[in-house]
mmCIF file of C-alpha atoms and ligand atoms in Angstrom:
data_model
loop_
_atom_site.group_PDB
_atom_site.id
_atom_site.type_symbol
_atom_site.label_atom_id
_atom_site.label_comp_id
_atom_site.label_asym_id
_atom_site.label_seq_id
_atom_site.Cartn_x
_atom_site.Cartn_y
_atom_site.Cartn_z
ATOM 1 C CA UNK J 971 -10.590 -43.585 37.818
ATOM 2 C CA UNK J 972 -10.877 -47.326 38.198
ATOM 3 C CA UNK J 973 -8.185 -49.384 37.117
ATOM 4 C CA UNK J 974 -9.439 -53.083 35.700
ATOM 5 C CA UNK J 975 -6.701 -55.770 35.680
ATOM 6 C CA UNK J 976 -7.365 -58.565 32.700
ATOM 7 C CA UNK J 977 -5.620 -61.469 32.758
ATOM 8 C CA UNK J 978 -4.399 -62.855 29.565
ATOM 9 C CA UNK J 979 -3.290 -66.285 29.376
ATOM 10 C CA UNK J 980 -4.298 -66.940 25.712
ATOM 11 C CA UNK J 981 -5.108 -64.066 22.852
ATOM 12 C CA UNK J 982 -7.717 -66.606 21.182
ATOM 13 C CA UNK J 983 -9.550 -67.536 24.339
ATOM 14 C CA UNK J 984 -9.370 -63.846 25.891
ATOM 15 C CA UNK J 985 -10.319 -62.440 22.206
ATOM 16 C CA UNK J 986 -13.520 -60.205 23.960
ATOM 17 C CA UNK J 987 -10.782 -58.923 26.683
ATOM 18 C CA UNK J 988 -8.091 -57.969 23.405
ATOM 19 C CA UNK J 989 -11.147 -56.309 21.571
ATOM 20 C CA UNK J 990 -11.795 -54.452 25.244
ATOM 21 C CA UNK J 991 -9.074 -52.948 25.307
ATOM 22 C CA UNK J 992 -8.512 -52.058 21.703
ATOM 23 C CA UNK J 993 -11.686 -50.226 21.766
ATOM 24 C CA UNK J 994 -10.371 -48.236 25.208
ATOM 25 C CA UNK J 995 -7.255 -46.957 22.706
ATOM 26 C CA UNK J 996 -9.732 -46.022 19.890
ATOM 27 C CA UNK J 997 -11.696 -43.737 22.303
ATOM 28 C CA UNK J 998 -8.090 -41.860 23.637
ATOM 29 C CA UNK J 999 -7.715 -44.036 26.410
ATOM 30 C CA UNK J 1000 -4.341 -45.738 28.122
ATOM 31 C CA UNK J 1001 -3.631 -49.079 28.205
ATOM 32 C CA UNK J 1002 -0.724 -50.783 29.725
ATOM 33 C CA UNK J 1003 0.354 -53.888 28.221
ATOM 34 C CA UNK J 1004 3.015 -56.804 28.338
ATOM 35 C CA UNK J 1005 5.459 -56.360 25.730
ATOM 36 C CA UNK J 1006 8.787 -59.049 25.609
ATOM 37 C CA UNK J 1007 11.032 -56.185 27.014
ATOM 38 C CA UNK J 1008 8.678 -54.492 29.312
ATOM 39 C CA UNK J 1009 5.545 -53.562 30.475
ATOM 40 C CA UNK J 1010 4.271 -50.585 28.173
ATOM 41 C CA UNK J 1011 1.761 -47.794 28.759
ATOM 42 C CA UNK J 1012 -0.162 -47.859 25.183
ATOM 43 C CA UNK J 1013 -2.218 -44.396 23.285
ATOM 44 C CA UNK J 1014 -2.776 -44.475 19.471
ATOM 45 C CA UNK J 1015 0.222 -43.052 18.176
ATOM 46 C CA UNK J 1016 -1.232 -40.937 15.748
ATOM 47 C CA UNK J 1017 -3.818 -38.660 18.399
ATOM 48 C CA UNK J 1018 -1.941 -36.197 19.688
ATOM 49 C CA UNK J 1019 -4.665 -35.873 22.615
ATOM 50 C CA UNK J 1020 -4.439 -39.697 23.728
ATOM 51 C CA UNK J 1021 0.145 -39.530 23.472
ATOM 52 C CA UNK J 1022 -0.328 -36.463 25.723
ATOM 53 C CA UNK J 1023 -2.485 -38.385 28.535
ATOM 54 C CA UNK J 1024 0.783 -40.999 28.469
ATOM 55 C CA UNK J 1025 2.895 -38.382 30.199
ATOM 56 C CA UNK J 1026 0.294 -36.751 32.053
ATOM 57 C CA UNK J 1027 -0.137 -40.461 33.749
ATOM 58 C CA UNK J 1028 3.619 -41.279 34.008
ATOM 59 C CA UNK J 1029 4.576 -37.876 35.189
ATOM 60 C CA UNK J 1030 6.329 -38.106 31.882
ATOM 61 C CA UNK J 1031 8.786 -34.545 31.135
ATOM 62 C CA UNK J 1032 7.062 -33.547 27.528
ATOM 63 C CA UNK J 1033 10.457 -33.560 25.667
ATOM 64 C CA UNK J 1034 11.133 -38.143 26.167
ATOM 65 C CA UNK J 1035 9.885 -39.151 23.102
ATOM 66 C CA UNK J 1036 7.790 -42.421 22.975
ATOM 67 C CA UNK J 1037 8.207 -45.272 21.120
ATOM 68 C CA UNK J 1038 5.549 -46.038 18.367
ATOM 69 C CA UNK J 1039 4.754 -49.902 18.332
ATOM 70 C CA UNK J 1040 3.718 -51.550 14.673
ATOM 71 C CA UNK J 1041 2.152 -55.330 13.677
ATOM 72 C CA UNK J 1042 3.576 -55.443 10.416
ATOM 73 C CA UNK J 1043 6.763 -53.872 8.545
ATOM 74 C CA UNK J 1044 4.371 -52.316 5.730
ATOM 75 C CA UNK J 1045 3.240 -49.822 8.806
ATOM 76 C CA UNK J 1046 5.935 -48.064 8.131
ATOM 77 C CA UNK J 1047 5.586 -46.489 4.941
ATOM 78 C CA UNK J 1048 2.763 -44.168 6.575
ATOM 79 C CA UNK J 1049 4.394 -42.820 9.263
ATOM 80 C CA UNK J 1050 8.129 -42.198 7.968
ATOM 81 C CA UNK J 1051 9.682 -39.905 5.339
ATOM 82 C CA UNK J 1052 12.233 -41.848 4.230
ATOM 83 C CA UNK J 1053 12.956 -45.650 4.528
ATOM 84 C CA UNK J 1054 17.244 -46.463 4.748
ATOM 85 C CA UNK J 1055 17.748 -49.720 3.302
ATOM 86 C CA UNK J 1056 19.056 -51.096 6.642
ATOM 87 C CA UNK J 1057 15.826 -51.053 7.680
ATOM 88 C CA UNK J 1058 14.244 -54.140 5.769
ATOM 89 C CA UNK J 1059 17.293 -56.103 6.437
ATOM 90 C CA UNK J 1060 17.288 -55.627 10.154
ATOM 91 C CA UNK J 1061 13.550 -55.881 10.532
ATOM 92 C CA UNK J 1062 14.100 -59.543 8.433
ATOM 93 C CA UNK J 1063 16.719 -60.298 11.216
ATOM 94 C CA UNK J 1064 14.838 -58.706 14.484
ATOM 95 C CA UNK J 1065 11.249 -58.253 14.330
ATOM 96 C CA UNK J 1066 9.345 -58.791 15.646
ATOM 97 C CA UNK J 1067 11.555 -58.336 18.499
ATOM 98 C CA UNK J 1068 13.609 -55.561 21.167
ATOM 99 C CA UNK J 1069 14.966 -53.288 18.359
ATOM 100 C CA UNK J 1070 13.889 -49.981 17.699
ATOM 101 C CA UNK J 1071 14.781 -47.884 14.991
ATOM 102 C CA UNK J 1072 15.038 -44.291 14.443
ATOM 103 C CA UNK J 1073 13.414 -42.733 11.220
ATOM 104 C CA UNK J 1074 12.739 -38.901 9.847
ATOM 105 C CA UNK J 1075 9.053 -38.854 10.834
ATOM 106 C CA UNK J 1076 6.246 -37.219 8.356
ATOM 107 C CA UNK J 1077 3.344 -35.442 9.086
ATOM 108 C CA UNK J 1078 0.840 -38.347 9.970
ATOM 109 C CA UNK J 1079 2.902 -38.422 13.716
ATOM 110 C CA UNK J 1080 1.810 -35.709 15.846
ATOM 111 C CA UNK J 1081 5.200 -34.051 17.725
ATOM 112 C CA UNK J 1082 2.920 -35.135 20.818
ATOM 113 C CA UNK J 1083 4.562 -38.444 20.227
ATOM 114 C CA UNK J 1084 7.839 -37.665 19.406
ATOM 115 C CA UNK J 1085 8.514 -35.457 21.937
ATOM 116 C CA UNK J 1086 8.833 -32.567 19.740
ATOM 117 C CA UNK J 1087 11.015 -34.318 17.637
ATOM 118 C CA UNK J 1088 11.277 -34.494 13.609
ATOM 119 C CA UNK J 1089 12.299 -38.233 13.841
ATOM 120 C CA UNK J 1090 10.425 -41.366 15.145
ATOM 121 C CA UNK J 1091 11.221 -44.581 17.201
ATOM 122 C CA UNK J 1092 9.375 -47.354 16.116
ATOM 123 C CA UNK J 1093 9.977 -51.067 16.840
ATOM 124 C CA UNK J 1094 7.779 -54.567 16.178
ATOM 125 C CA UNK J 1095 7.178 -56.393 19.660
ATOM 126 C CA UNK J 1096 7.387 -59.777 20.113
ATOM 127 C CA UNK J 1097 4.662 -60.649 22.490
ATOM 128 C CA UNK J 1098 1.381 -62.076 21.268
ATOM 129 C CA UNK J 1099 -0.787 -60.098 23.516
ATOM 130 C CA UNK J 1100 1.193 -56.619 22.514
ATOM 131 C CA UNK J 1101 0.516 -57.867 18.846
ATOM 132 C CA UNK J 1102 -3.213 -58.664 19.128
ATOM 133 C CA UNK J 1103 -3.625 -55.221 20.602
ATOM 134 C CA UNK J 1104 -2.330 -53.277 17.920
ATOM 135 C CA UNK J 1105 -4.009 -55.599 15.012
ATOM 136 C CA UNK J 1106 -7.435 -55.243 17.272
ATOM 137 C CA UNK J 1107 -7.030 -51.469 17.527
ATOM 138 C CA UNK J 1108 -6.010 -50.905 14.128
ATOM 139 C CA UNK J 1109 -3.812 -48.267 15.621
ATOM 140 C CA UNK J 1110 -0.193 -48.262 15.774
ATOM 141 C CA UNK J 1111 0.229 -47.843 20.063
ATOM 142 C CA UNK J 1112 2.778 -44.958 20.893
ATOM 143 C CA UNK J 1113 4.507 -47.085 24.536
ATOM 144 C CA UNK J 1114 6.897 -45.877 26.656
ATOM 145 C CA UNK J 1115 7.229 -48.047 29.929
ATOM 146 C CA UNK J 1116 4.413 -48.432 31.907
ATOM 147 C CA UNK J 1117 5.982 -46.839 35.295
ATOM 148 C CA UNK J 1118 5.851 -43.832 36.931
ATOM 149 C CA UNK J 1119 8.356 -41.252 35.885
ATOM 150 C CA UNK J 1120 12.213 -42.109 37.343
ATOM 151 C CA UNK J 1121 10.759 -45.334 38.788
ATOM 152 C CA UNK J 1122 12.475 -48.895 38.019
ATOM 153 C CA UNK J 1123 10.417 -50.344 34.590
ATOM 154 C CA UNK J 1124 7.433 -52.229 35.183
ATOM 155 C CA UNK J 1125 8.519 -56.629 34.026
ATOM 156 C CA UNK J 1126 5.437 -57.165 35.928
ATOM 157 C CA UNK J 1127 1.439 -56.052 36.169
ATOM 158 C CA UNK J 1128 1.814 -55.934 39.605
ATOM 159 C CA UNK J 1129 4.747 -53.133 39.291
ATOM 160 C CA UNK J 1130 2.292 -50.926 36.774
ATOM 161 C CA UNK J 1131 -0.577 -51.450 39.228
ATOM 162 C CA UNK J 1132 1.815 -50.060 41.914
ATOM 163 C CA UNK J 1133 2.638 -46.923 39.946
ATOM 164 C CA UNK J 1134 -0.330 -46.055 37.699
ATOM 165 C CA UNK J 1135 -3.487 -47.621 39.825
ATOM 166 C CA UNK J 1136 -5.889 -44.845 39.507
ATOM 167 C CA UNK J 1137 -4.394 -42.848 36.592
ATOM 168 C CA UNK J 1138 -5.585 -45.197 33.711
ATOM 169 C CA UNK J 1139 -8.639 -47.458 32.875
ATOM 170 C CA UNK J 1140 -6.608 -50.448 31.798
ATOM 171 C CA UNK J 1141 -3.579 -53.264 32.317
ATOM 172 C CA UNK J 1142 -3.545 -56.235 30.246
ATOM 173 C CA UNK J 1143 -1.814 -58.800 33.037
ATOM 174 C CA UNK J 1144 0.464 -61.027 30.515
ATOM 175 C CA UNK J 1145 2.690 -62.495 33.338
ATOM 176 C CA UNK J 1146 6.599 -61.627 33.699
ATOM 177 C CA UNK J 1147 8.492 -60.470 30.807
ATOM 178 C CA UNK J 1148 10.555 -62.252 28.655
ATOM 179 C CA UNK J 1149 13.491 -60.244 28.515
ATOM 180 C CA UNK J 1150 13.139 -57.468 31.968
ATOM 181 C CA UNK J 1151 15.234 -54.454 29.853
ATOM 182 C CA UNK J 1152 14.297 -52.014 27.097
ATOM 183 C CA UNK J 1153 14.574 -52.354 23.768
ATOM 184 C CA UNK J 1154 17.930 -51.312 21.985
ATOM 185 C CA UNK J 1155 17.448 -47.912 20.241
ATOM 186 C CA UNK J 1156 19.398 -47.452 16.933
ATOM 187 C CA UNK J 1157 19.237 -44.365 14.568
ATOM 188 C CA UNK J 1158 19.117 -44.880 11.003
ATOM 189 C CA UNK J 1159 18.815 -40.573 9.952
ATOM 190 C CA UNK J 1160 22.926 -40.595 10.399
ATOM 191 C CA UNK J 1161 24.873 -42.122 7.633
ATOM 192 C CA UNK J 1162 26.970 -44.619 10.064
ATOM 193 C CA UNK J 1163 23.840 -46.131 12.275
ATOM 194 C CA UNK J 1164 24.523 -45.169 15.894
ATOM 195 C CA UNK J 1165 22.951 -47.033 18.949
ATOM 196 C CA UNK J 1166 21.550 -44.652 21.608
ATOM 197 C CA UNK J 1167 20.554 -47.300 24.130
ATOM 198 C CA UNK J 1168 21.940 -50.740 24.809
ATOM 199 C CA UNK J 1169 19.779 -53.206 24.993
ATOM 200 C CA UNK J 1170 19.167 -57.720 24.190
ATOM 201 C CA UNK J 1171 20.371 -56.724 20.525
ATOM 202 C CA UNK J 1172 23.950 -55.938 20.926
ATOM 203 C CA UNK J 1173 26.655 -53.939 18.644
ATOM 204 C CA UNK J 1174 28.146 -56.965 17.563
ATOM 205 C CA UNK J 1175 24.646 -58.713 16.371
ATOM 206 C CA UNK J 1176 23.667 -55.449 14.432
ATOM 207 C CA UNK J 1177 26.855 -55.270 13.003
ATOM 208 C CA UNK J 1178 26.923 -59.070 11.386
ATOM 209 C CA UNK J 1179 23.278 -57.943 9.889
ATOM 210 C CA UNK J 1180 24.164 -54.198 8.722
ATOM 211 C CA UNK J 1181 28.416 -53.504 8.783
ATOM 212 C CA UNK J 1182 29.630 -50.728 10.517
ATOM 213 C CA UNK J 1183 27.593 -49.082 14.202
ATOM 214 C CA UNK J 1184 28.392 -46.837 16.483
ATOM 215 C CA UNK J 1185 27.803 -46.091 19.769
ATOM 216 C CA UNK J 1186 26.145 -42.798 21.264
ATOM 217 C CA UNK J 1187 29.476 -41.526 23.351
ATOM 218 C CA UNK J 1188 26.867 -39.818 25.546
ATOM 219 C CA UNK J 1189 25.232 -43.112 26.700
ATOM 220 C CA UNK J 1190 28.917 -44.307 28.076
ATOM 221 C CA UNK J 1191 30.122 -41.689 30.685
ATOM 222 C CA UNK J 1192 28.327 -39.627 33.064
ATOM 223 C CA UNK J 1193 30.735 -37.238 33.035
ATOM 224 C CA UNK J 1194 30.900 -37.027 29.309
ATOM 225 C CA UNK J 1195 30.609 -33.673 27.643
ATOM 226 C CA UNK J 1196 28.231 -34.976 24.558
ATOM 227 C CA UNK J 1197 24.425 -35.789 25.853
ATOM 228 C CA UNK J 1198 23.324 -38.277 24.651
ATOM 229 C CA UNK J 1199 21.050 -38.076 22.007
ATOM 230 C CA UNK J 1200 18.050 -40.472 22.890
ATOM 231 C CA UNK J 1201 16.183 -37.591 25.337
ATOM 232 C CA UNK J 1202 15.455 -40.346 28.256
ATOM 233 C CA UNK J 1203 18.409 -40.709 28.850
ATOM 234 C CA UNK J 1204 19.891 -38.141 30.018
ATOM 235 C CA UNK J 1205 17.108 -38.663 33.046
ATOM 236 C CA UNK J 1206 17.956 -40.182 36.489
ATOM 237 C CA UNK J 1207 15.873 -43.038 35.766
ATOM 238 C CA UNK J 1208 15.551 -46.549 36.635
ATOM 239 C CA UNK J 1209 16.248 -45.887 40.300
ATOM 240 C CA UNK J 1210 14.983 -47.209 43.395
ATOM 241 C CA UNK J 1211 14.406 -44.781 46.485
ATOM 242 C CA UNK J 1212 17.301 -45.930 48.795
ATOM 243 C CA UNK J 1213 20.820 -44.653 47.646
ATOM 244 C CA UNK J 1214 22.527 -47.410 45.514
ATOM 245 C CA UNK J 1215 26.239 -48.133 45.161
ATOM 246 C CA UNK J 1216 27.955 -50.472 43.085
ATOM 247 C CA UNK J 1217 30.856 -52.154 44.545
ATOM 248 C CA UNK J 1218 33.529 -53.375 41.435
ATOM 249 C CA UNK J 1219 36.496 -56.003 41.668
ATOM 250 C CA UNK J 1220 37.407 -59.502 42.508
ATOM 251 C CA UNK J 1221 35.072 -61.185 44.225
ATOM 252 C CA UNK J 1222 36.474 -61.624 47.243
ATOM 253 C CA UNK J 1223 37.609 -57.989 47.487
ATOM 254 C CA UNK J 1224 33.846 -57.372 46.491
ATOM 255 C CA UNK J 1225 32.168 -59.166 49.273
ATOM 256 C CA UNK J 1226 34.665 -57.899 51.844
ATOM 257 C CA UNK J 1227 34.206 -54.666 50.812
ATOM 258 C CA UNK J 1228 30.239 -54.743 50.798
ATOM 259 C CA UNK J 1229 30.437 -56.644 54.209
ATOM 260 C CA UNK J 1230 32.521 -53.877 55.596
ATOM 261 C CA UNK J 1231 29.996 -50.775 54.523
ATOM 262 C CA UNK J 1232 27.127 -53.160 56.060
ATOM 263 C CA UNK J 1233 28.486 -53.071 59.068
ATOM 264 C CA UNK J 1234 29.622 -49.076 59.128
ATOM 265 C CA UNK J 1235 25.369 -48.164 57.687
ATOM 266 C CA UNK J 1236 24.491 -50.919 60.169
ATOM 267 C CA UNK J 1237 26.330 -49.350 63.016
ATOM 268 C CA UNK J 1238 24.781 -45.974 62.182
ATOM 269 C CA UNK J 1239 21.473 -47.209 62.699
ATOM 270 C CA UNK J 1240 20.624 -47.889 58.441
ATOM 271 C CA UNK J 1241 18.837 -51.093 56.811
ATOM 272 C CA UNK J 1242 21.067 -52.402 54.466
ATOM 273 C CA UNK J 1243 20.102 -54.060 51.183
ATOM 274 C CA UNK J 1244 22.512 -55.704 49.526
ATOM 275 C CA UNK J 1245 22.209 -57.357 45.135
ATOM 276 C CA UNK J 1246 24.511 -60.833 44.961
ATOM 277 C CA UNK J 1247 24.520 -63.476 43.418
ATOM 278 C CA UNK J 1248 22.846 -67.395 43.694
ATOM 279 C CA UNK J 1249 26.827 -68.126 43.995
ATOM 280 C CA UNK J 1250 27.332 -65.098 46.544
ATOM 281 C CA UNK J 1251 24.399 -64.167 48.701
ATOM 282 C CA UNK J 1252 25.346 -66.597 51.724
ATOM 283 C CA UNK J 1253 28.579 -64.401 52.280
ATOM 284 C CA UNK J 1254 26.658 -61.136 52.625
ATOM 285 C CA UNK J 1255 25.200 -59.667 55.691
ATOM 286 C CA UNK J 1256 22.900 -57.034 54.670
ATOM 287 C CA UNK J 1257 19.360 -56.562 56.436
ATOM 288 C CA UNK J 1258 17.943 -57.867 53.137
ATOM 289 C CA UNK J 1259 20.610 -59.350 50.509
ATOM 290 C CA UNK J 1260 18.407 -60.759 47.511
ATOM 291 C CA UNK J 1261 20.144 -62.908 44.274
ATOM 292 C CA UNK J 1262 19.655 -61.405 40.553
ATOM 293 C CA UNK J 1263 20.182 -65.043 39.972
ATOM 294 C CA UNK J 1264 23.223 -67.137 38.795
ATOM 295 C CA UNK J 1265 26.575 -65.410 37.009
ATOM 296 C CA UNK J 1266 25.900 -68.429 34.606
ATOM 297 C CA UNK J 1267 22.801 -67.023 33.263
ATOM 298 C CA UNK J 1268 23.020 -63.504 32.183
ATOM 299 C CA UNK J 1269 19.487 -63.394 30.312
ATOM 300 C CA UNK J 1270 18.303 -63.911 34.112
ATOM 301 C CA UNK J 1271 20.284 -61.255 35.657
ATOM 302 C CA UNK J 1272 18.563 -59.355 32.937
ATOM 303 C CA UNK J 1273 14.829 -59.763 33.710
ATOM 304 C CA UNK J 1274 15.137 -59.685 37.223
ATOM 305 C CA UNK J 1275 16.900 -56.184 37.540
ATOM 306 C CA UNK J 1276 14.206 -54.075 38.003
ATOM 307 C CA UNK J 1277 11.961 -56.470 39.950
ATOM 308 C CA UNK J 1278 14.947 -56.591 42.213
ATOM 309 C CA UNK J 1279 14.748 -53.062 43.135
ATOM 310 C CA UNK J 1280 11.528 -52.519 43.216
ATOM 311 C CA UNK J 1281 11.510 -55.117 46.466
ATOM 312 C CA UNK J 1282 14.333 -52.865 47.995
ATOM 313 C CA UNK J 1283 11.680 -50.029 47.652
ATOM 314 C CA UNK J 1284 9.051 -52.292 49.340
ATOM 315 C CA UNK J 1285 12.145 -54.072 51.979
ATOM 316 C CA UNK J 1286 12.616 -50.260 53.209
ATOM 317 C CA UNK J 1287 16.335 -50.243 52.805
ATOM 318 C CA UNK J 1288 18.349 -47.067 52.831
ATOM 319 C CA UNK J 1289 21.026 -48.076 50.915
ATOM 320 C CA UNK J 1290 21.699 -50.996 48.433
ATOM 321 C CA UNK J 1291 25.421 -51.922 47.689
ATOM 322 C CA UNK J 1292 25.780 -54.210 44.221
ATOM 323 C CA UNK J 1293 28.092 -56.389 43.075
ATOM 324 C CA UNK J 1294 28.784 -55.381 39.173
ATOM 325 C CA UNK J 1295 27.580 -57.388 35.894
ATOM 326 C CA UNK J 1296 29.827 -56.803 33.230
ATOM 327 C CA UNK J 1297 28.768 -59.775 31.282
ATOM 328 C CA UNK J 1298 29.270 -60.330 27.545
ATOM 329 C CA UNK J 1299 26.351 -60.126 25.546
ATOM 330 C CA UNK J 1300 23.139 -58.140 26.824
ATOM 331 C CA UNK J 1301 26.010 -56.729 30.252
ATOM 332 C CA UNK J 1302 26.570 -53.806 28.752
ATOM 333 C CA UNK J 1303 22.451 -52.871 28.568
ATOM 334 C CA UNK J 1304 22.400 -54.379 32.241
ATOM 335 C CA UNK J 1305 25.329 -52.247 33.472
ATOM 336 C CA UNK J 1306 23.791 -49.148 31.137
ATOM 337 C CA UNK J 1307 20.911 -49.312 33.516
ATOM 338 C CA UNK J 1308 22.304 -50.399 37.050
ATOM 339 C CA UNK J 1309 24.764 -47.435 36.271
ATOM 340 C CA UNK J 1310 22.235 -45.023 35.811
ATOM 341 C CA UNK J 1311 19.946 -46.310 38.958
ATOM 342 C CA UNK J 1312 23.137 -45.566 41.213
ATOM 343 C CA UNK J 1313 23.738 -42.333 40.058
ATOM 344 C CA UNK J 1314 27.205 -43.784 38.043
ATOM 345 C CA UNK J 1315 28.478 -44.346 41.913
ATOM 346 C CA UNK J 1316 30.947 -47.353 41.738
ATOM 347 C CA UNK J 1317 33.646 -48.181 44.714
ATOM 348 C CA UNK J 1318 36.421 -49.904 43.605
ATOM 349 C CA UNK J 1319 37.330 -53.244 45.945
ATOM 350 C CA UNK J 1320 40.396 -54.213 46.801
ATOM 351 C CA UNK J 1321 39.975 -56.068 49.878
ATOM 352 C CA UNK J 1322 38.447 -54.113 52.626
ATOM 353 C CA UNK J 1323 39.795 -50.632 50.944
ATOM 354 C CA UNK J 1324 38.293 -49.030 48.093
ATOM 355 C CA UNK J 1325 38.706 -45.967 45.928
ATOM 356 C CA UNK J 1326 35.047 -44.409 44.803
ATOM 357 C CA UNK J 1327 35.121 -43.345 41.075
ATOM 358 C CA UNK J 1328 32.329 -41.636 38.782
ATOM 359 C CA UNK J 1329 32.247 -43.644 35.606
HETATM 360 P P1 AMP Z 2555 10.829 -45.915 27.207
HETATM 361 O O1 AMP Z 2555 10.052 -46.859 26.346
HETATM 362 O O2 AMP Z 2555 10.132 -45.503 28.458
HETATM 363 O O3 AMP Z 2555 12.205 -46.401 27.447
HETATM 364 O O4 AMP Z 2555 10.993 -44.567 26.385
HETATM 365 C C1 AMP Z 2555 11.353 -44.534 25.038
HETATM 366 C C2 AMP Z 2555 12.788 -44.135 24.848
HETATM 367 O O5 AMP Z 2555 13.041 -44.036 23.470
HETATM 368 C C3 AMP Z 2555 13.120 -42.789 25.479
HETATM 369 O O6 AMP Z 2555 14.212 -42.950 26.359
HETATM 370 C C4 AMP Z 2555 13.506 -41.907 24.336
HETATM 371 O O7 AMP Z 2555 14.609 -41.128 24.645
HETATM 372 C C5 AMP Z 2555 13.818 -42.884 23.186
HETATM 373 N N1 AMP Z 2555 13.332 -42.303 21.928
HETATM 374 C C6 AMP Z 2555 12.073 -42.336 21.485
HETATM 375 N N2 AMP Z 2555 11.956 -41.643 20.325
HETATM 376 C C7 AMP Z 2555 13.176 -41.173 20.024
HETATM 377 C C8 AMP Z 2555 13.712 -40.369 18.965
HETATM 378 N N3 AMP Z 2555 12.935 -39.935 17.991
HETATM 379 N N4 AMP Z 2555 15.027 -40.077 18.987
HETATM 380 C C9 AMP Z 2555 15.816 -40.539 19.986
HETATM 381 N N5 AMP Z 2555 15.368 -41.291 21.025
HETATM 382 C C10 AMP Z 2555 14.065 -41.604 21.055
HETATM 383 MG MG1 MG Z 2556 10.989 -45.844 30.350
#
């Protein structure tokens, strides 16, 4: 199959493009599109035949639920069974925006879409182009991210090209992401609203809107006995293909400690890649050391993540040490999914030692 690349600067002046590809997810098709978290890989969410050709293109294991994407908060009425009143007020606060919410699904979503589930993610994206498409369509667009299976998420056209040239008819180019990491996932069916995955929206801004949230214990730990409960992620996921470690401590002890692995793969014949800092990258002597950008600016370190290892893949590294990002805000999402592309591997600095724990 041919894959056509549109660019979309402007939804008004690339209205025939919009209407395109609204008419490619009427007949069953796939279209990826830019959304203000990620790239997504769009089916109308209501055809069980187009939500299956989403994980026959991604590779996609049949029980990871998709995400259903709306235009307008009155969407939701036809697709849930019941409605919890934090809904309205966190859609008020959030959407359109990177929050999805968990609802008891009814009949008019096929199990194609949730994975075999009886309950539904749905979230409101705030990106004009991912808006236009649904409005255009008249469909609401069932998205997961637009990569291949286990691969790093797509913040770019050029990363779904890489993974799904070939496999569908579409990509709507939008330019980089706004934000670079998924949407936060909170489920409303339990009577204390739990987050499943961290995301932009944190526990503290959910809790000013709606009181009380918890936190999925099997989205913390590894090693933890619950699973967790959204199904992706309990996946390997997110991961580049070299082996990645992330080095924690003071930053000193950090650099040394990086700095003293380089030299042990180097000796052994490996490329090195190494993730610093704009403040730290000078210090490092990897084969390729790239910056996620400044400490200063953690909505940066945020939307370059993934783009980040995806030019590991393409720098032919074999392993990839990183310095840790427990910021304050959107760090925990960022260290959710770092954690999960290095296999929960962190080394513990202190100075040139180290102690390697499972977290
Ligand atoms: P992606 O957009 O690729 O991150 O995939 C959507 C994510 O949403 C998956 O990791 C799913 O586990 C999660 N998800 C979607 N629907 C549900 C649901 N009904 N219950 C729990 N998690 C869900
Ligand atoms: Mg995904």
């Amino acid at each position: 199959m041919e894959t056509r690349i549109y660019k979309i600067d402007d939804c008004t002046v690339c209205h025939d493009k919009i209407c395109q590809a609204a008419e490619i997810i009427q007949q069953e098709e796939l279209v990826a599109f830019p959304t203000e978290t990620v790239y997504g890989l769009g089916a109308d969410a209501k055809n069980p035949k187009a939500a299956a050709k989403i994980y026959a293109a991604k590779g996609r294991p049949s029980d990871n639920p998709l995400i259903v994407h709306i235009a307008g908060f009155e969407d939701l009425f036809q697709i849930v069974e019941t409605l919890p009143e934090q809904a309205k007020v966190l859609a008020d606060k959030f959407w359109p925006g990177p929050l999805t919410m968990i609802f008891k699904k009814n009949q008019n979503i096929p199990y194609e879409t949730t994975g075999g589930l009886d309950t539904v993610a749905v979230r409101m994206p705030n990106h004009p182009v991912a808006l236009a498409l649904i409005r255009e369509s008249g469909c609401m667009i069932a998205a997961p991210s637009a990569n291949a299976s286990g691969r790093p998420s797509p913040t770019l056209a050029e990363h779904v090209k890489e993974d799904l040239e070939g496999k569908i008819p579409l990509i709507l180019d939008g330019g980089e992401v706004g934000i670079g990491i998924e949407s936060t996932i909170i489920d409303l069916t339990e009577e204390i609203p739990m987050i499943l995955r961290p995301g932009y929206i944190t526990k503290e801004m959910l809790e000013r809107v709606i009181g009380t949230v918890k936190i999925d214990p099997g989205i913390l730990q590894q090693d933890s006995l619950a699973r967790p409960k959204a199904p992706g992620m309990k996946y390997r996921h997110y991961a580049p293909k070299a082996e990645l470690m992330i080095v924690d401590g003071d930053r000193a002890d950090v650099i040394e400690k990086i700095n003293a692995l380089t030299a042990e793969m180097q000796a052994c014949g490996r490329r090195v890649g190494v993730i610093g800092t704009d403040e730290t990258k000078i210090y490092y002597r990897g084969d390729l050391v790239l910056s996620i950008g400044s400490r200063a600016d953690e909505d940066v370190i945020a939307k370059h993540l993934y783009k980040i290892l995806r030019e590991f893949d393409a720098g032919n590294v074999n392993v990839i040490y990183s310095e840790c990002f427990h910021t304050p805000n959107i760090g925990q999402a960022i260290m959710n999914r770092l954690l999960k592309a290095a296999g929960h591997h962190v080394l513990i600095a202190k100075g040139n030692q180290g102690e390697t724990k499972i977290v």
